[in-house]
Coordinates of C-alpha atoms and ligand atoms in Angstrom, one line a residue:
M1 CA 56.2 136.6 92.3
E2 CA 54.9 133.4 93.7
V3 CA 55.8 132.8 97.3
F4 CA 56.7 129.3 98.3
L5 CA 56.4 127.8 101.7
A6 CA 59.7 126.1 102.5
S7 CA 60.7 123.9 105.5
I8 CA 63.2 121.5 106.7
S9 CA 62.5 118.4 108.8
F10 CA 65.1 116.4 110.8
W11 CA 64.7 112.7 110.4
G12 CA 68.1 111.4 111.6
G13 CA 71.5 112.6 112.5
V14 CA 70.0 114.6 115.5
G15 CA 70.8 113.5 119.0
T16 CA 73.0 110.9 117.5
V17 CA 75.8 110.7 114.9
T18 CA 73.9 108.1 112.7
G19 CA 70.9 107.9 110.4
S20 CA 71.4 111.4 108.8
K21 CA 68.2 112.4 106.8
Y22 CA 67.0 115.9 106.3
L23 CA 63.9 116.6 104.3
V24 CA 63.7 119.9 102.5
E25 CA 60.3 121.0 101.0
S26 CA 59.9 124.1 98.9
G27 CA 56.7 124.7 97.0
Q28 CA 55.8 121.4 95.4
A29 CA 59.4 120.1 95.4
R30 CA 60.8 117.7 98.0
V31 CA 64.4 116.6 98.3
L32 CA 66.2 114.5 100.9
I33 CA 69.7 115.4 102.0
D34 CA 71.5 112.2 103.1
C35 CA 69.9 108.9 103.4
G36 CA 71.8 107.3 106.3
M37 CA 71.4 104.1 108.2
F38 CA 71.0 104.2 112.0
Q39 CA 73.7 102.3 113.8
G40 CA 74.7 101.5 117.3
L41 CA 71.9 101.3 120.0
K42 CA 69.1 98.8 119.3
E43 CA 66.3 101.5 119.6
L44 CA 68.1 103.5 116.9
R45 CA 68.7 100.4 114.6
E46 CA 65.0 99.6 114.9
L47 CA 64.2 102.9 113.1
N48 CA 65.8 101.3 109.9
W49 CA 62.9 98.8 109.9
Q50 CA 60.1 101.3 110.3
D51 CA 58.4 102.9 107.3
P52 CA 60.1 106.2 106.5
P53 CA 58.2 109.2 108.1
F54 CA 57.7 110.7 104.6
D55 CA 56.5 109.2 101.3
A56 CA 59.6 108.0 99.5
R57 CA 57.8 108.1 96.1
S58 CA 57.1 111.8 96.5
L59 CA 60.8 112.8 96.7
N60 CA 62.1 114.5 93.6
A61 CA 65.7 113.6 94.4
I62 CA 68.1 112.5 97.1
L63 CA 71.5 114.3 97.6
I64 CA 74.3 112.5 99.5
T65 CA 77.1 114.4 101.3
H66 CA 79.4 111.4 101.4
A67 CA 79.6 107.7 101.2
H68 CA 79.8 106.6 104.8
I69 CA 76.9 104.2 105.6
D70 CA 75.5 106.5 108.3
H71 CA 74.8 109.0 105.5
S72 CA 74.1 106.6 102.6
G73 CA 73.3 103.1 103.9
Y74 CA 69.5 103.6 103.8
L75 CA 69.5 104.2 100.0
P76 CA 68.8 100.5 99.1
R77 CA 66.0 100.4 101.6
I78 CA 64.3 103.6 100.4
I79 CA 64.3 102.0 96.9
R80 CA 62.2 99.3 98.4
H81 CA 59.8 102.0 99.6
G82 CA 59.3 103.2 96.0
F83 CA 61.9 105.9 95.5
K84 CA 62.8 106.1 91.8
G85 CA 64.4 109.5 91.3
P86 CA 67.9 110.6 90.8
I87 CA 70.6 110.4 93.6
Y88 CA 73.1 113.3 93.3
C89 CA 76.5 113.1 94.8
S90 CA 80.1 114.0 94.0
R91 CA 82.1 111.7 91.7
G92 CA 84.3 110.6 94.6
T93 CA 81.2 109.7 96.6
A94 CA 79.8 107.7 93.6
D95 CA 83.1 105.7 93.4
L96 CA 82.9 104.8 97.1
L97 CA 79.2 104.0 97.1
K98 CA 80.0 101.3 94.5
I99 CA 82.2 99.7 97.1
L100 CA 80.3 100.4 100.3
L101 CA 76.6 99.8 99.4
P102 CA 77.0 96.2 98.1
D103 CA 79.2 95.4 101.1
A104 CA 76.5 96.8 103.5
A105 CA 74.0 94.6 101.7
R106 CA 76.2 91.5 102.1
L107 CA 76.5 92.2 105.8
Q108 CA 72.7 92.5 106.1
E109 CA 72.2 89.2 104.2
E110 CA 74.8 87.4 106.3
D111 CA 73.2 88.8 109.5
A112 CA 69.8 87.5 108.5
D113 CA 71.3 84.2 107.5
F114 CA 73.0 83.9 110.9
R115 CA 69.8 84.6 112.7
N116 CA 68.0 82.0 110.8
R117 CA 70.6 79.3 111.3
H118 CA 70.8 80.0 115.0
N119 CA 67.1 80.5 115.6
L120 CA 67.8 84.0 116.9
T121 CA 64.7 85.5 115.4
K122 CA 61.0 86.0 116.2
H123 CA 60.4 86.4 112.5
T124 CA 60.7 83.2 110.4
P125 CA 62.6 83.5 108.3
A126 CA 64.5 86.7 109.3
L127 CA 64.8 88.9 106.2
P128 CA 67.7 91.3 105.5
L129 CA 67.0 95.0 105.6
Y130 CA 68.0 94.9 101.9
T131 CA 69.9 92.7 99.5
E132 CA 72.7 93.2 97.0
E133 CA 70.1 93.6 94.3
D134 CA 68.6 96.6 96.1
A135 CA 72.1 98.1 96.5
E136 CA 72.6 97.7 92.7
A137 CA 69.2 99.3 92.0
A138 CA 70.3 102.3 94.2
L139 CA 73.6 102.6 92.4
A140 CA 71.8 102.7 89.0
L141 CA 70.1 105.9 90.2
V142 CA 73.3 107.7 91.1
R143 CA 74.1 110.9 89.1
P144 CA 77.7 112.0 89.9
V145 CA 78.3 115.8 89.8
A146 CA 81.4 118.0 90.3
N147 CA 82.6 118.8 93.8
T148 CA 83.5 122.3 92.8
G149 CA 80.4 124.4 93.4
E150 CA 78.7 124.0 90.0
Q151 CA 75.0 124.7 90.2
I152 CA 72.6 121.8 89.3
T153 CA 68.8 122.0 89.3
V154 CA 67.8 118.9 91.3
A155 CA 64.0 119.6 91.6
P156 CA 61.7 122.3 90.3
G157 CA 62.9 125.5 92.0
I158 CA 65.8 123.8 93.9
V159 CA 69.3 124.4 92.8
A160 CA 72.2 122.4 94.5
S161 CA 75.9 122.8 94.6
F162 CA 78.6 120.5 96.1
R163 CA 81.9 121.6 97.5
I164 CA 84.8 119.7 99.2
S165 CA 84.3 119.2 102.9
G166 CA 87.6 117.4 103.5
H167 CA 86.2 114.4 105.5
I168 CA 86.8 111.4 103.1
L169 CA 87.2 111.1 99.4
G170 CA 84.3 112.9 97.7
S171 CA 82.8 114.3 100.8
S172 CA 80.8 117.5 100.2
L173 CA 79.2 120.6 101.7
V174 CA 75.8 120.8 100.0
L175 CA 74.2 124.2 99.4
L176 CA 70.6 124.3 98.4
E177 CA 69.1 127.5 96.8
L178 CA 65.3 127.5 97.1
E179 CA 63.9 129.8 94.5
G180 CA 61.0 131.9 95.5
A181 CA 61.1 130.6 99.1
G182 CA 61.0 132.8 102.2
A183 CA 58.5 135.3 103.6
A184 CA 58.9 137.8 100.8
G185 CA 59.6 135.2 98.1
Q186 CA 63.2 136.4 98.0
G187 CA 64.7 132.9 97.9
R188 CA 66.5 131.0 100.7
R189 CA 69.9 129.3 100.9
V190 CA 70.4 126.3 103.1
L191 CA 73.9 125.0 103.7
F192 CA 74.6 121.4 105.0
S193 CA 78.2 120.9 106.3
G194 CA 77.9 117.2 106.0
D195 CA 80.8 115.7 108.0
L196 CA 83.5 118.3 108.2
G197 CA 87.1 117.2 107.7
H198 CA 90.0 117.5 110.1
Y199 CA 92.4 120.2 108.7
D200 CA 95.8 119.0 107.4
Q201 CA 94.5 115.5 107.1
P202 CA 96.8 113.7 104.6
I203 CA 95.7 112.9 101.0
I204 CA 92.6 114.9 100.6
R205 CA 92.0 118.7 100.5
D206 CA 90.9 120.7 103.5
P207 CA 87.3 121.8 103.7
V208 CA 86.5 124.8 101.5
A209 CA 85.1 127.9 103.2
P210 CA 81.3 127.9 103.7
P211 CA 79.4 129.9 101.1
P212 CA 77.0 132.5 102.5
C213 CA 73.6 131.0 103.5
D214 CA 70.4 131.9 105.4
Y215 CA 70.2 128.6 107.2
L216 CA 73.1 126.4 108.3
L217 CA 73.3 122.8 109.5
V218 CA 76.7 122.1 111.0
E219 CA 77.9 118.8 112.4
S220 CA 79.0 118.5 116.0
T221 CA 80.7 115.0 116.4
Y222 CA 83.6 116.6 118.3
G223 CA 81.6 119.5 119.7
D224 CA 82.9 118.9 123.2
R225 CA 86.4 117.5 122.4
L226 CA 89.7 118.5 120.9
H227 CA 92.0 116.1 119.0
D228 CA 94.9 114.4 120.8
P229 CA 97.8 116.9 120.6
E230 CA 100.3 114.2 119.7
L231 CA 100.3 113.9 115.9
P232 CA 99.3 110.3 114.8
K233 CA 102.4 110.2 112.6
V234 CA 104.7 110.7 115.7
A235 CA 102.9 108.0 117.6
L236 CA 103.0 105.6 114.7
A237 CA 106.8 106.1 114.3
R238 CA 107.3 105.4 118.0
I239 CA 105.3 102.1 117.8
V240 CA 106.9 100.9 114.5
N241 CA 110.5 101.7 115.6
D242 CA 109.9 99.8 118.9
A243 CA 108.6 96.7 117.0
A244 CA 111.4 96.9 114.4
Q245 CA 114.0 96.9 117.2
R246 CA 112.4 93.7 118.7
D247 CA 112.0 92.2 115.2
A248 CA 108.3 91.8 116.0
P249 CA 105.0 92.2 114.0
V250 CA 102.5 95.1 114.2
L251 CA 98.9 94.4 113.6
I252 CA 96.6 97.4 112.8
P253 CA 92.9 96.8 112.5
A254 CA 91.7 99.7 110.3
F255 CA 88.5 100.7 108.5
A256 CA 89.1 100.0 104.8
V257 CA 87.8 103.3 103.6
G258 CA 89.9 106.3 104.5
R259 CA 91.8 105.2 107.6
T260 CA 93.8 102.5 105.7
Q261 CA 94.9 104.9 103.0
E262 CA 95.9 107.4 105.6
L263 CA 98.0 104.8 107.4
V264 CA 99.8 103.7 104.2
Y265 CA 100.4 107.4 103.3
L266 CA 102.0 108.1 106.7
I267 CA 104.1 104.9 106.7
R268 CA 105.4 105.8 103.2
E269 CA 106.2 109.3 104.4
L270 CA 108.0 108.1 107.5
E271 CA 110.1 105.7 105.3
D272 CA 110.9 108.5 102.9
E273 CA 112.0 110.7 105.8
K274 CA 114.1 107.8 107.1
V275 CA 112.3 108.1 110.5
I276 CA 111.4 104.4 110.4
P277 CA 113.1 101.4 108.6
V278 CA 111.5 99.9 105.5
L279 CA 109.4 97.0 106.8
P280 CA 107.2 94.6 104.8
V281 CA 103.7 96.2 104.8
T282 CA 100.7 94.1 103.9
V283 CA 97.3 95.6 103.3
D284 CA 95.0 92.7 103.7
S285 CA 91.5 93.8 102.7
P286 CA 89.9 93.6 99.2
M287 CA 87.7 96.6 100.1
A288 CA 90.8 98.6 101.0
A289 CA 92.5 97.8 97.7
A290 CA 89.4 98.9 95.8
T291 CA 89.2 102.1 97.9
T292 CA 92.9 102.9 97.3
R293 CA 92.3 102.7 93.6
A294 CA 89.4 105.2 93.9
Y295 CA 91.6 107.6 96.0
A296 CA 94.4 107.4 93.5
A297 CA 92.1 108.0 90.5
R298 CA 90.2 111.1 91.8
T299 CA 93.0 113.7 91.3
E300 CA 90.6 116.6 91.8
E301 CA 90.2 115.7 95.5
Q302 CA 94.0 115.3 96.3
D303 CA 95.8 117.9 98.3
E304 CA 99.2 119.6 97.5
G305 CA 101.2 117.2 99.6
Y306 CA 99.8 114.3 97.5
A307 CA 100.5 116.1 94.2
S308 CA 104.1 116.8 95.2
V309 CA 104.8 113.1 95.9
L310 CA 103.2 112.3 92.5
A311 CA 105.5 114.9 90.9
Q312 CA 108.5 112.9 92.1
Q313 CA 107.2 109.9 90.2
R314 CA 106.2 108.1 93.4
H315 CA 103.0 106.5 94.4
P316 CA 101.8 108.3 97.5
L317 CA 99.7 105.2 98.6
R318 CA 102.5 102.6 98.3
T319 CA 105.1 102.0 100.9
H320 CA 108.6 100.8 99.8
S321 CA 107.8 97.2 100.4
M322 CA 104.1 96.7 100.2
T323 CA 101.8 93.8 99.2
T324 CA 98.1 93.7 98.9
A325 CA 96.7 90.3 99.7
S326 CA 94.0 89.7 97.2
S327 CA 93.1 86.1 97.6
K328 CA 92.2 84.2 100.8
E329 CA 95.1 81.9 100.2
E330 CA 97.6 84.8 100.0
S331 CA 96.0 86.1 103.2
K332 CA 96.6 82.8 104.9
R333 CA 100.1 82.5 103.6
L334 CA 100.9 85.8 105.3
N335 CA 100.2 84.2 108.6
N336 CA 103.3 82.1 108.2
A337 CA 105.6 85.1 107.8
R338 CA 108.1 85.9 110.6
G339 CA 109.8 88.9 112.0
A340 CA 109.1 92.7 112.0
R341 CA 106.3 93.6 109.6
I342 CA 103.2 95.7 109.5
I343 CA 99.7 94.2 108.7
I344 CA 96.8 96.5 108.1
S345 CA 93.5 94.7 107.8
S346 CA 89.8 95.3 108.4
S347 CA 87.3 95.5 110.0
G348 CA 88.5 98.4 112.1
M349 CA 86.6 97.2 115.3
M350 CA 87.4 93.5 114.7
T351 CA 83.7 92.7 114.2
G352 CA 84.5 90.6 111.1
G353 CA 86.8 90.5 108.1
R354 CA 90.3 89.2 107.6
V355 CA 91.8 90.9 110.5
L356 CA 90.3 88.1 112.6
H357 CA 92.6 85.5 111.1
H358 CA 95.6 87.6 111.9
A359 CA 94.3 88.3 115.4
M360 CA 93.9 84.6 116.1
R361 CA 97.5 84.0 115.3
L362 CA 99.1 87.2 116.7
L363 CA 97.1 88.0 119.9
P364 CA 98.7 85.2 121.9
D365 CA 102.2 86.3 120.9
P366 CA 103.8 88.6 123.6
E367 CA 106.1 90.2 121.0
T368 CA 103.3 91.4 118.7
T369 CA 101.8 94.9 119.1
I370 CA 98.2 95.5 118.2
V371 CA 97.5 99.1 117.4
F372 CA 94.0 100.7 117.5
V373 CA 93.7 103.8 115.3
G374 CA 89.9 104.4 115.4
F375 CA 86.9 104.5 117.7
Q376 CA 86.1 101.1 119.2
A377 CA 82.4 100.8 120.0
A378 CA 81.3 99.0 123.2
G379 CA 80.8 95.3 122.8
T380 CA 83.2 94.9 119.9
T381 CA 86.2 92.6 120.0
G382 CA 88.5 95.6 119.5
R383 CA 87.0 97.3 122.5
R384 CA 87.4 94.2 124.7
I385 CA 91.1 94.0 123.8
L386 CA 91.6 97.7 124.4
D387 CA 89.9 97.4 127.7
G388 CA 92.4 94.8 128.7
E389 CA 90.4 91.6 128.7
P390 CA 92.8 88.6 129.0
E391 CA 90.8 86.5 126.5
V392 CA 88.5 87.2 123.6
R393 CA 86.3 84.9 121.4
I394 CA 87.0 84.9 117.7
M395 CA 85.1 82.7 115.3
G396 CA 83.9 80.5 118.1
Q397 CA 87.4 80.0 119.7
R398 CA 88.9 81.4 122.9
V399 CA 92.0 83.4 122.1
P400 CA 94.3 84.6 124.9
V401 CA 95.5 88.2 124.6
R402 CA 99.2 88.3 125.5
C403 CA 100.4 90.8 122.9
R404 CA 101.1 94.5 123.5
V405 CA 98.1 96.8 123.1
A406 CA 98.5 100.4 121.8
K407 CA 96.2 103.1 120.8
I408 CA 96.7 106.1 118.6
G409 CA 94.1 108.7 119.5
G410 CA 95.0 111.5 117.1
F411 CA 93.5 110.0 113.9
S412 CA 90.2 111.6 113.0
A413 CA 88.3 112.4 109.9
H414 CA 86.2 115.0 111.8
A415 CA 87.0 118.6 112.6
D416 CA 87.1 119.2 116.4
W417 CA 85.2 122.2 117.9
K418 CA 88.0 124.7 117.3
E419 CA 88.4 123.6 113.7
I420 CA 84.6 124.0 113.2
L421 CA 84.9 127.6 114.5
H422 CA 87.8 128.2 112.2
W423 CA 85.8 126.9 109.3
L424 CA 82.8 129.2 110.2
E425 CA 85.2 132.2 110.4
G426 CA 85.8 131.7 106.7
M427 CA 82.1 132.4 105.8
A428 CA 82.5 134.9 103.1
S429 CA 79.7 137.3 104.2
G430 CA 76.5 137.5 106.2
T431 CA 75.3 135.7 109.3
P432 CA 72.9 132.7 108.9
S433 CA 69.6 133.6 110.4
R434 CA 69.5 130.2 112.1
T435 CA 72.2 127.6 112.7
F436 CA 71.3 124.0 113.6
L437 CA 73.7 121.6 115.3
T438 CA 73.4 118.1 113.9
H439 CA 75.4 114.9 113.8
G440 CA 76.4 114.8 117.5
E441 CA 75.6 113.1 120.7
P442 CA 73.4 115.5 122.8
A443 CA 76.3 116.7 125.0
A444 CA 78.5 117.3 122.0
A445 CA 75.8 119.2 120.0
L446 CA 75.0 121.4 123.1
A447 CA 78.7 122.2 123.7
M448 CA 79.1 123.1 120.0
A449 CA 76.0 125.3 120.1
G450 CA 77.6 127.1 123.1
H451 CA 81.0 127.6 121.3
I452 CA 79.2 129.1 118.3
K453 CA 77.0 131.4 120.4
D454 CA 80.1 132.6 122.4
R455 CA 82.2 133.3 119.4
F456 CA 79.7 134.7 116.9
G457 CA 76.6 135.5 118.8
W458 CA 74.5 133.5 116.2
Q459 CA 71.0 132.1 116.8
V460 CA 71.7 128.4 117.3
R461 CA 69.5 125.4 118.0
V462 CA 69.9 121.7 118.6
P463 CA 66.9 120.2 116.7
Q464 CA 65.0 117.1 117.9
Y465 CA 64.2 114.0 115.9
G466 CA 61.1 114.8 113.7
E467 CA 61.2 118.5 114.2
R468 CA 60.0 120.7 111.3
V469 CA 61.2 124.2 110.9
E470 CA 59.8 126.8 108.4
L471 CA 62.4 128.5 106.3
L472 CA 61.0 132.1 106.5
Ligands
ZN501 ZN1 81.3 110.4 107.8

């Protein structure tokens, strides 16, 4: 039997939570697992502009664990570097990529445009990292597959299967079977956790147990943290009831994909249980509306709770009095509404989007409550408000912050370290000969490595950017 040399190289999603890219080579075949954009710090973002550290044209295929931009946002750029092969992902991921990639391209184009108009660039003219046309070219290569463990040959001698990872719609664990690889040509199995979901998260199913593997890559975003013990539903009820008693509005900046659907689901549930009164709810984000349609259509990803609401002839993602603002005019008309109501709008960190119009009107109002339900990165308007700044700048205007500011910490689409251990306990048989901690800040990845060593005694390692490991 022919023995193949196989290896994995870590080109992102190590030492950071962004830019995930793992190159697997086996014999003559090469596949890339995830094709994420680097985000956050400038030195990371600059990596997006460098040539990829491998020949994009030599890749047989790209496999995507889920649609978040830090796992998929480099796809339109890699097309520019000559990649023409198939992009495999689950059907749910394909649905969300259609929403997220063109949006990411628009943001890149707007950013370049802004730099040109304000002379903020050394390069004249500043060019976008990619355009909507590049995003469409990437979408044309997408080959949706089942998220149920079916085996697909993605390259000569490389068989892949996707299984639900419970993080967002369509998110997958990806198992690669490398035929003929290994020291004795016995074949090697490499499992990628992708982003692992928080157990009992509403709407979507919990992560499935990890299939046996020889090499394991596991994420470590919350490797050194546990989730807030107060359930987000309880915190949400407290805030909504308080606002209802004062007949005052609640503004929730929320990411359009995932978090908005979760909020609507919980508000509907609280209304059904009569824990909160029925208030007018407005979801003001065209991207959120498109995402909600995708979540509702992919029945194979929905959990039992969702199915039981459907069985009662109810829409799980609609509250009792809900409107979705679809035009800019409708969105503006909403601004004139009065009294207790809930407005959910993106972007989640208030870096752009329609939430800014609502914020301009509501931040100066002492009766309004603004509620943060997701991570607020340093430097964003959301973070400034959360940090108690008395005034913020929105669309060139100074806006005083006189409203109440609340934060719900318990929302998360990631498993915390105890949940990751619980997931690993479910591994059907065998011990991976090596486990790599990925997708975590250095402290989180190290802490997660320690937890796994303590519990299972496995060989664990936190890989470095650019490291290449032979799969023996
Ligand atoms: Zn993610």
